[in-house]
Amino acid sequence: MVHTLPEYAKTVVVEKSRAVMELFPEESDVLGVMPYKNAPGGRYGYFREGSLPNNMGFRAINETPSEGYGVINDLTEQCFPIAGNIDVDRVLINRYGMERRSTEERMSIKRKAKVLTDTFMNGDNASNPKEYTGLKNRLRAVGSGASSVDGSSYDSRVIANSQSSGGGALSLAMLDLAISLVENPTHILLPKKLRDRFPAAVRDAGVGGVYTNDTEDLGRRVARYQGLPMLIGYGITPFGAFLPFNEVAYGGGSAVTASIYILSFGETGVCGLETSPMQVTDIGLMENGVHYRTNIEHDTGMCIESPYAGMRLSSVTDAAIVK
């Protein structure tokens, strides 16, 4: 059954486990919307449409129909365990109460949320076999530059916002194009600095754009463009920015650009994998008699089943948005 982390947390009976799980979406908006589905044995196999057969067409009377076949790619994804023990000295709890343990746990959860979110974006199984491959390496260009804009190939799911050296300011026309190339888009993932520029853009009569900033059920403000919620990973932290402006643009130049990702989260789109839902175990006082321990374990991965469930808009600089 496909579920998000907040949805699963509602079904958890153990109060401490539920409370810990509910903290992850607070630290990363990606973890709040990412759907997860089961991957028995840590592996998930699926088929992705490669190319269509060239065997359909009109024929003359008594003419034999043409023959042909399509290409279906047989793919397999794997899960990778991410875990951590949260240890708190019993003396600190005696001094400051159980709130001190909660504070230590929240700090570790913030760290794990960052690792999960960073892996979702930057993971590279080829260079680190302990992690899965993330969006940046899945939504890639053919060769060194951007692809044609028709989005006809999964291996070219990236287009350039600007082909100039050093990139260019975000063009809403190019963002609209990128959105149009995603099947059933649900979210936009972008740098926080760019999201914060949208209010100024809509106030500019020469730019405009369909931008809203409304309140969701939990009372949080949700920024949307073209009705799509805009995600920023995690906000202001000592870890730095989630999507920094450190990419070289399509046209070359200094590494001063970033990418925007248009995604379709869902069972057949961008989806997380897990052998079982996240497990939170309160181990209690350890045998050493010094530390109280909480263990968090999640055997997880990701897949993109549909070849059109994501698009990357590259070569965007940190500048005022243009039309």
mmCIF file of C-alpha atoms in Angstrom:
data_model
loop_
_atom_site.group_PDB
_atom_site.id
_atom_site.type_symbol
_atom_site.label_atom_id
_atom_site.label_comp_id
_atom_site.label_asym_id
_atom_site.label_seq_id
_atom_site.Cartn_x
_atom_site.Cartn_y
_atom_site.Cartn_z
ATOM 1 C CA MET A 1 0.000 0.000 0.000
ATOM 2 C CA VAL A 2 1.399 3.399 -0.986
ATOM 3 C CA HIS A 3 1.603 5.939 1.829
ATOM 4 C CA THR A 4 3.498 9.044 2.888
ATOM 5 C CA LEU A 5 5.390 9.224 6.160
ATOM 6 C CA PRO A 6 2.758 11.474 7.830
ATOM 7 C CA GLU A 7 -0.010 9.089 6.718
ATOM 8 C CA TYR A 8 1.797 6.069 8.139
ATOM 9 C CA ALA A 9 2.628 7.882 11.390
ATOM 10 C CA LYS A 10 -1.110 8.256 12.070
ATOM 11 C CA THR A 11 -1.425 4.445 12.221
ATOM 12 C CA VAL A 12 1.441 3.918 14.685
ATOM 13 C CA VAL A 13 0.179 2.966 18.139
ATOM 14 C CA VAL A 14 3.370 3.564 20.127
ATOM 15 C CA GLU A 15 3.279 7.244 21.026
ATOM 16 C CA LYS A 16 7.041 7.817 21.035
ATOM 17 C CA SER A 17 7.496 6.170 17.630
ATOM 18 C CA ARG A 18 4.661 8.216 16.176
ATOM 19 C CA ALA A 19 6.049 11.454 17.622
ATOM 20 C CA VAL A 20 9.502 10.807 16.145
ATOM 21 C CA MET A 21 8.097 10.012 12.681
ATOM 22 C CA GLU A 22 5.987 13.158 12.684
ATOM 23 C CA LEU A 23 9.128 15.276 13.146
ATOM 24 C CA PHE A 24 10.665 14.284 9.800
ATOM 25 C CA PRO A 25 8.156 16.200 7.594
ATOM 26 C CA GLU A 26 8.749 19.249 9.802
ATOM 27 C CA GLU A 27 12.456 19.153 8.936
ATOM 28 C CA SER A 28 12.037 18.385 5.196
ATOM 29 C CA ASP A 29 9.019 19.187 3.035
ATOM 30 C CA VAL A 30 10.156 16.495 0.563
ATOM 31 C CA LEU A 31 9.745 13.817 3.251
ATOM 32 C CA GLY A 32 6.235 15.121 3.887
ATOM 33 C CA VAL A 33 5.004 14.429 0.337
ATOM 34 C CA MET A 34 7.180 11.506 -0.818
ATOM 35 C CA PRO A 35 4.988 8.402 -1.269
ATOM 36 C CA TYR A 36 6.470 5.039 -0.316
ATOM 37 C CA LYS A 37 5.625 1.580 -1.576
ATOM 38 C CA ASN A 38 6.764 -1.849 -0.509
ATOM 39 C CA ALA A 39 9.882 -3.465 -1.962
ATOM 40 C CA PRO A 40 9.935 -7.070 -0.657
ATOM 41 C CA GLY A 41 13.427 -8.301 0.037
ATOM 42 C CA GLY A 42 14.835 -4.827 -0.577
ATOM 43 C CA ARG A 43 14.322 -5.016 -4.354
ATOM 44 C CA TYR A 44 11.643 -3.633 -6.641
ATOM 45 C CA GLY A 45 11.312 -4.664 -10.275
ATOM 46 C CA TYR A 46 9.236 -2.866 -12.890
ATOM 47 C CA PHE A 47 8.911 -2.317 -16.612
ATOM 48 C CA ARG A 48 9.373 1.023 -18.346
ATOM 49 C CA GLU A 49 8.231 1.752 -21.885
ATOM 50 C CA GLY A 50 11.262 2.158 -24.129
ATOM 51 C CA SER A 51 10.147 2.729 -27.717
ATOM 52 C CA LEU A 52 6.844 2.126 -29.486
ATOM 53 C CA PRO A 53 6.518 -0.419 -32.307
ATOM 54 C CA ASN A 54 6.460 0.887 -35.859
ATOM 55 C CA ASN A 55 3.837 -1.540 -37.116
ATOM 56 C CA MET A 56 0.614 0.435 -37.340
ATOM 57 C CA GLY A 57 -0.583 2.154 -40.500
ATOM 58 C CA PHE A 58 -3.159 2.100 -43.240
ATOM 59 C CA ARG A 59 -2.929 -0.684 -45.808
ATOM 60 C CA ALA A 60 -4.373 -1.407 -49.216
ATOM 61 C CA ILE A 61 -6.910 -4.151 -49.866
ATOM 62 C CA ASN A 62 -5.185 -7.554 -49.788
ATOM 63 C CA GLU A 63 -1.964 -5.983 -48.584
ATOM 64 C CA THR A 64 -0.243 -7.684 -45.639
ATOM 65 C CA PRO A 65 -0.017 -5.550 -42.481
ATOM 66 C CA SER A 66 3.450 -4.481 -41.462
ATOM 67 C CA GLU A 67 5.205 -6.170 -38.565
ATOM 68 C CA GLY A 68 7.120 -4.724 -35.667
ATOM 69 C CA TYR A 69 7.654 -4.699 -31.942
ATOM 70 C CA GLY A 70 8.301 -2.210 -29.200
ATOM 71 C CA VAL A 71 10.999 -2.066 -26.555
ATOM 72 C CA ILE A 72 10.197 -2.525 -22.879
ATOM 73 C CA ASN A 73 12.995 -1.986 -20.373
ATOM 74 C CA ASP A 74 13.137 -4.374 -17.408
ATOM 75 C CA LEU A 75 14.481 -2.374 -14.445
ATOM 76 C CA THR A 76 15.270 -3.167 -10.819
ATOM 77 C CA GLU A 77 15.736 -0.781 -7.911
ATOM 78 C CA GLN A 78 17.307 -1.613 -4.561
ATOM 79 C CA CYS A 79 16.799 -0.414 -0.998
ATOM 80 C CA PHE A 80 19.620 0.784 1.251
ATOM 81 C CA PRO A 81 19.403 0.943 5.066
ATOM 82 C CA ILE A 82 19.807 4.293 6.766
ATOM 83 C CA ALA A 83 20.014 4.095 10.544
ATOM 84 C CA GLY A 84 21.246 5.825 13.647
ATOM 85 C CA ASN A 85 21.340 5.452 17.424
ATOM 86 C CA ILE A 86 20.449 8.468 19.541
ATOM 87 C CA ASP A 87 22.261 8.188 22.883
ATOM 88 C CA VAL A 88 21.668 10.560 25.796
ATOM 89 C CA ASP A 89 23.624 10.431 29.053
ATOM 90 C CA ARG A 90 21.351 9.620 32.009
ATOM 91 C CA VAL A 91 23.020 12.395 34.040
ATOM 92 C CA LEU A 92 21.754 14.983 31.533
ATOM 93 C CA ILE A 93 18.243 13.579 31.873
ATOM 94 C CA ASN A 94 18.509 13.682 35.684
ATOM 95 C CA ARG A 95 19.634 17.307 35.482
ATOM 96 C CA TYR A 96 17.235 18.645 32.881
ATOM 97 C CA GLY A 97 14.418 16.092 32.640
ATOM 98 C CA MET A 98 13.117 14.126 29.653
ATOM 99 C CA GLU A 99 12.951 17.326 27.604
ATOM 100 C CA ARG A 100 16.725 17.033 27.208
ATOM 101 C CA ARG A 101 16.299 13.620 25.604
ATOM 102 C CA SER A 102 13.652 15.023 23.261
ATOM 103 C CA THR A 103 16.019 17.836 22.265
ATOM 104 C CA GLU A 104 18.832 15.375 21.489
ATOM 105 C CA GLU A 105 16.434 13.217 19.474
ATOM 106 C CA ARG A 106 15.190 16.170 17.473
ATOM 107 C CA MET A 107 18.755 17.156 16.590
ATOM 108 C CA SER A 108 19.469 13.643 15.286
ATOM 109 C CA ILE A 109 16.187 13.608 13.362
ATOM 110 C CA LYS A 110 17.147 16.912 11.729
ATOM 111 C CA ARG A 111 20.429 15.347 10.669
ATOM 112 C CA LYS A 112 18.777 12.201 9.300
ATOM 113 C CA ALA A 113 16.163 14.272 7.451
ATOM 114 C CA LYS A 114 19.000 16.201 5.792
ATOM 115 C CA VAL A 115 20.802 12.982 4.788
ATOM 116 C CA LEU A 116 17.609 11.494 3.340
ATOM 117 C CA THR A 117 16.728 14.662 1.452
ATOM 118 C CA ASP A 118 20.258 15.178 0.138
ATOM 119 C CA THR A 119 20.377 11.559 -1.041
ATOM 120 C CA PHE A 120 17.011 11.959 -2.749
ATOM 121 C CA MET A 121 18.604 14.774 -4.755
ATOM 122 C CA ASN A 122 22.341 14.009 -5.008
ATOM 123 C CA GLY A 123 22.679 10.286 -4.317
ATOM 124 C CA ASP A 124 25.097 8.428 -6.596
ATOM 125 C CA ASN A 125 25.238 4.667 -6.163
ATOM 126 C CA ALA A 126 28.151 4.462 -8.612
ATOM 127 C CA SER A 127 30.417 6.489 -6.320
ATOM 128 C CA ASN A 128 28.889 5.381 -3.007
ATOM 129 C CA PRO A 129 27.431 1.842 -3.110
ATOM 130 C CA LYS A 130 25.783 2.353 0.300
ATOM 131 C CA GLU A 131 23.226 4.833 -1.108
ATOM 132 C CA TYR A 132 20.709 4.947 -3.937
ATOM 133 C CA THR A 133 20.910 7.205 -6.984
ATOM 134 C CA GLY A 134 19.044 10.500 -6.643
ATOM 135 C CA LEU A 135 17.178 12.864 -8.941
ATOM 136 C CA LYS A 136 20.155 14.803 -10.251
ATOM 137 C CA ASN A 137 21.722 11.662 -11.721
ATOM 138 C CA ARG A 138 18.430 10.202 -12.941
ATOM 139 C CA LEU A 139 17.164 13.315 -14.737
ATOM 140 C CA ARG A 140 20.177 13.913 -16.883
ATOM 141 C CA ALA A 141 21.121 15.298 -20.273
ATOM 142 C CA VAL A 142 22.540 13.455 -23.241
ATOM 143 C CA GLY A 143 26.203 14.408 -23.508
ATOM 144 C CA SER A 144 27.339 17.572 -21.748
ATOM 145 C CA GLY A 145 24.510 19.926 -22.644
ATOM 146 C CA ALA A 146 20.767 20.170 -22.511
ATOM 147 C CA SER A 147 18.517 18.020 -24.610
ATOM 148 C CA SER A 148 15.979 19.008 -27.206
ATOM 149 C CA VAL A 149 12.882 20.367 -25.515
ATOM 150 C CA ASP A 150 10.419 17.760 -26.753
ATOM 151 C CA GLY A 151 11.159 15.434 -23.826
ATOM 152 C CA SER A 152 11.057 12.388 -26.090
ATOM 153 C CA SER A 153 13.768 10.438 -24.268
ATOM 154 C CA TYR A 154 14.142 9.563 -20.590
ATOM 155 C CA ASP A 155 17.899 9.999 -21.021
ATOM 156 C CA SER A 156 17.341 13.674 -21.861
ATOM 157 C CA ARG A 157 14.977 14.818 -19.136
ATOM 158 C CA VAL A 158 16.677 18.179 -18.753
ATOM 159 C CA ILE A 159 16.366 21.469 -20.597
ATOM 160 C CA ALA A 160 18.325 24.697 -20.208
ATOM 161 C CA ASN A 161 16.633 27.772 -18.797
ATOM 162 C CA SER A 162 19.313 29.774 -20.641
ATOM 163 C CA GLN A 163 21.962 28.701 -23.147
ATOM 164 C CA SER A 164 24.213 31.663 -22.327
ATOM 165 C CA SER A 165 27.527 31.322 -20.549
ATOM 166 C CA GLY A 166 26.841 31.520 -16.840
ATOM 167 C CA GLY A 167 23.138 30.782 -17.288
ATOM 168 C CA GLY A 168 20.407 33.348 -16.784
ATOM 169 C CA ALA A 169 17.555 34.538 -14.571
ATOM 170 C CA LEU A 170 14.627 32.154 -14.275
ATOM 171 C CA SER A 171 12.284 32.556 -17.224
ATOM 172 C CA LEU A 172 8.650 31.800 -16.384
ATOM 173 C CA ALA A 173 8.154 30.839 -20.025
ATOM 174 C CA MET A 174 10.818 28.143 -19.672
ATOM 175 C CA LEU A 175 9.366 27.027 -16.346
ATOM 176 C CA ASP A 176 5.957 26.707 -18.011
ATOM 177 C CA LEU A 177 7.555 24.647 -20.765
ATOM 178 C CA ALA A 178 9.234 22.333 -18.268
ATOM 179 C CA ILE A 179 5.928 21.833 -16.441
ATOM 180 C CA SER A 180 4.200 20.978 -19.712
ATOM 181 C CA LEU A 181 6.742 18.208 -20.359
ATOM 182 C CA VAL A 182 5.863 16.323 -17.157
ATOM 183 C CA GLU A 183 2.973 13.887 -17.052
ATOM 184 C CA ASN A 184 0.595 14.774 -14.193
ATOM 185 C CA PRO A 185 2.997 17.160 -12.386
ATOM 186 C CA THR A 186 2.378 17.489 -8.649
ATOM 187 C CA HIS A 187 5.263 19.579 -7.223
ATOM 188 C CA ILE A 188 8.102 21.958 -8.074
ATOM 189 C CA LEU A 189 11.405 21.491 -6.231
ATOM 190 C CA LEU A 190 13.622 24.569 -6.331
ATOM 191 C CA PRO A 191 16.194 26.583 -4.333
ATOM 192 C CA LYS A 192 14.719 28.565 -1.445
ATOM 193 C CA LYS A 193 16.245 31.760 -2.818
ATOM 194 C CA LEU A 194 14.264 31.351 -6.047
ATOM 195 C CA ARG A 195 11.020 30.543 -4.277
ATOM 196 C CA ASP A 196 11.427 33.703 -2.227
ATOM 197 C CA ARG A 197 11.689 35.747 -5.455
ATOM 198 C CA PHE A 198 8.198 34.826 -6.687
ATOM 199 C CA PRO A 199 6.266 37.443 -4.634
ATOM 200 C CA ALA A 200 8.361 40.220 -6.207
ATOM 201 C CA ALA A 201 7.826 38.707 -9.662
ATOM 202 C CA VAL A 202 4.033 38.732 -9.401
ATOM 203 C CA ARG A 203 4.113 42.341 -8.187
ATOM 204 C CA ASP A 204 6.010 43.271 -11.339
ATOM 205 C CA ALA A 205 3.442 44.006 -14.038
ATOM 206 C CA GLY A 206 5.997 43.084 -16.672
ATOM 207 C CA VAL A 207 6.467 39.571 -15.287
ATOM 208 C CA GLY A 208 3.342 38.312 -13.517
ATOM 209 C CA GLY A 209 2.785 34.582 -13.154
ATOM 210 C CA VAL A 210 0.125 32.440 -11.492
ATOM 211 C CA TYR A 211 1.518 32.445 -7.941
ATOM 212 C CA THR A 212 -0.353 31.876 -4.667
ATOM 213 C CA ASN A 213 0.688 31.572 -1.047
ATOM 214 C CA ASP A 214 -2.114 29.998 0.922
ATOM 215 C CA THR A 215 -2.555 28.122 4.192
ATOM 216 C CA GLU A 216 -2.871 24.328 4.340
ATOM 217 C CA ASP A 217 -4.804 22.255 6.877
ATOM 218 C CA LEU A 218 -1.952 22.244 9.420
ATOM 219 C CA GLY A 219 -1.655 26.029 9.287
ATOM 220 C CA ARG A 220 1.525 26.193 7.222
ATOM 221 C CA ARG A 221 1.965 28.576 4.333
ATOM 222 C CA VAL A 222 2.279 26.817 0.980
ATOM 223 C CA ALA A 223 3.688 28.686 -2.025
ATOM 224 C CA ARG A 224 2.356 27.474 -5.387
ATOM 225 C CA TYR A 225 3.077 28.237 -9.011
ATOM 226 C CA GLN A 226 0.489 27.151 -11.570
ATOM 227 C CA GLY A 227 -1.225 25.400 -8.658
ATOM 228 C CA LEU A 228 1.846 23.234 -7.939
ATOM 229 C CA PRO A 229 3.307 23.392 -4.404
ATOM 230 C CA MET A 230 6.904 24.614 -4.365
ATOM 231 C CA LEU A 231 9.249 22.512 -2.226
ATOM 232 C CA ILE A 232 12.651 23.660 -0.965
ATOM 233 C CA GLY A 233 13.900 20.514 0.804
ATOM 234 C CA TYR A 234 14.960 22.111 4.063
ATOM 235 C CA GLY A 235 15.107 25.769 4.925
ATOM 236 C CA ILE A 236 17.619 27.807 6.893
ATOM 237 C CA THR A 237 20.052 25.433 8.619
ATOM 238 C CA PRO A 238 23.735 25.314 9.590
ATOM 239 C CA PHE A 239 24.106 22.701 6.825
ATOM 240 C CA GLY A 240 23.841 25.256 4.037
ATOM 241 C CA ALA A 241 21.347 25.363 1.172
ATOM 242 C CA PHE A 242 19.594 22.260 -0.161
ATOM 243 C CA LEU A 243 19.952 23.327 -3.805
ATOM 244 C CA PRO A 244 22.960 25.664 -3.942
ATOM 245 C CA PHE A 245 23.944 27.677 -7.000
ATOM 246 C CA ASN A 246 27.028 25.601 -7.744
ATOM 247 C CA GLU A 247 26.326 24.102 -11.185
ATOM 248 C CA VAL A 248 27.970 25.019 -14.476
ATOM 249 C CA ALA A 249 25.389 26.284 -16.963
ATOM 250 C CA TYR A 250 24.646 24.699 -20.322
ATOM 251 C CA GLY A 251 26.616 27.487 -21.992
ATOM 252 C CA GLY A 252 29.610 27.040 -19.682
ATOM 253 C CA GLY A 253 31.143 29.693 -17.466
ATOM 254 C CA SER A 254 31.474 29.734 -13.684
ATOM 255 C CA ALA A 255 29.562 27.347 -11.422
ATOM 256 C CA VAL A 256 26.895 29.872 -10.387
ATOM 257 C CA THR A 257 23.622 28.229 -11.463
ATOM 258 C CA ALA A 258 21.100 25.777 -10.002
ATOM 259 C CA SER A 259 18.346 23.519 -11.325
ATOM 260 C CA ILE A 260 14.604 23.392 -10.770
ATOM 261 C CA TYR A 261 12.817 20.038 -10.772
ATOM 262 C CA ILE A 262 9.205 19.472 -11.840
ATOM 263 C CA LEU A 263 8.027 16.169 -10.381
ATOM 264 C CA SER A 264 5.048 13.868 -10.429
ATOM 265 C CA PHE A 265 4.985 12.166 -7.037
ATOM 266 C CA GLY A 266 2.922 8.994 -7.124
ATOM 267 C CA GLU A 267 2.907 5.219 -7.285
ATOM 268 C CA THR A 268 3.895 5.168 -10.955
ATOM 269 C CA GLY A 269 5.892 8.401 -10.881
ATOM 270 C CA VAL A 270 8.545 9.547 -8.434
ATOM 271 C CA CYS A 271 8.121 7.194 -5.489
ATOM 272 C CA GLY A 272 10.068 6.007 -2.485
ATOM 273 C CA LEU A 273 10.724 2.340 -1.772
ATOM 274 C CA GLU A 274 10.952 0.528 1.552
ATOM 275 C CA THR A 275 11.136 -3.046 2.771
ATOM 276 C CA SER A 276 8.996 -1.939 5.705
ATOM 277 C CA PRO A 277 7.917 1.440 7.111
ATOM 278 C CA MET A 278 10.368 3.431 9.206
ATOM 279 C CA GLN A 279 11.045 1.783 12.558
ATOM 280 C CA VAL A 280 11.639 3.760 15.754
ATOM 281 C CA THR A 281 12.677 1.687 18.798
ATOM 282 C CA ASP A 282 13.075 3.048 22.319
ATOM 283 C CA ILE A 283 15.753 0.718 23.684
ATOM 284 C CA GLY A 284 15.870 2.467 27.051
ATOM 285 C CA LEU A 285 18.816 2.400 29.439
ATOM 286 C CA MET A 286 21.786 0.579 27.907
ATOM 287 C CA GLU A 287 23.758 -2.162 29.665
ATOM 288 C CA ASN A 288 26.545 0.333 30.275
ATOM 289 C CA GLY A 289 24.217 2.079 32.704
ATOM 290 C CA VAL A 290 25.103 5.454 31.179
ATOM 291 C CA HIS A 291 23.044 6.095 28.053
ATOM 292 C CA TYR A 292 19.394 6.001 27.098
ATOM 293 C CA ARG A 293 19.146 4.930 23.440
ATOM 294 C CA THR A 294 16.624 5.409 20.652
ATOM 295 C CA ASN A 295 17.215 3.548 17.373
ATOM 296 C CA ILE A 296 15.846 4.731 14.012
ATOM 297 C CA GLU A 297 16.024 2.370 11.025
ATOM 298 C CA HIS A 298 14.674 2.666 7.480
ATOM 299 C CA ASP A 299 15.556 0.381 4.571
ATOM 300 C CA THR A 300 14.717 2.710 1.701
ATOM 301 C CA GLY A 301 15.281 3.630 -1.942
ATOM 302 C CA MET A 302 13.464 5.355 -4.811
ATOM 303 C CA CYS A 303 12.288 4.796 -8.364
ATOM 304 C CA ILE A 304 10.802 6.735 -11.271
ATOM 305 C CA GLU A 305 8.542 4.326 -13.123
ATOM 306 C CA SER A 306 7.146 6.690 -15.723
ATOM 307 C CA PRO A 307 9.726 8.139 -18.133
ATOM 308 C CA TYR A 308 7.835 11.454 -18.015
ATOM 309 C CA ALA A 309 7.430 11.820 -14.252
ATOM 310 C CA GLY A 310 10.196 14.384 -13.884
ATOM 311 C CA MET A 311 11.939 17.228 -15.685
ATOM 312 C CA ARG A 312 15.018 19.235 -14.727
ATOM 313 C CA LEU A 313 15.303 22.889 -15.715
ATOM 314 C CA SER A 314 19.003 23.776 -15.500
ATOM 315 C CA SER A 315 21.117 26.933 -15.863
ATOM 316 C CA VAL A 316 19.144 29.185 -13.479
ATOM 317 C CA THR A 317 20.959 31.993 -11.672
ATOM 318 C CA ASP A 318 20.082 33.719 -8.418
ATOM 319 C CA ALA A 319 18.514 36.788 -10.022
ATOM 320 C CA ALA A 320 15.137 38.483 -10.362
ATOM 321 C CA ILE A 321 12.641 36.320 -12.248
ATOM 322 C CA VAL A 322 11.811 37.361 -15.808
ATOM 323 C CA LYS A 323 8.807 36.721 -17.997
#
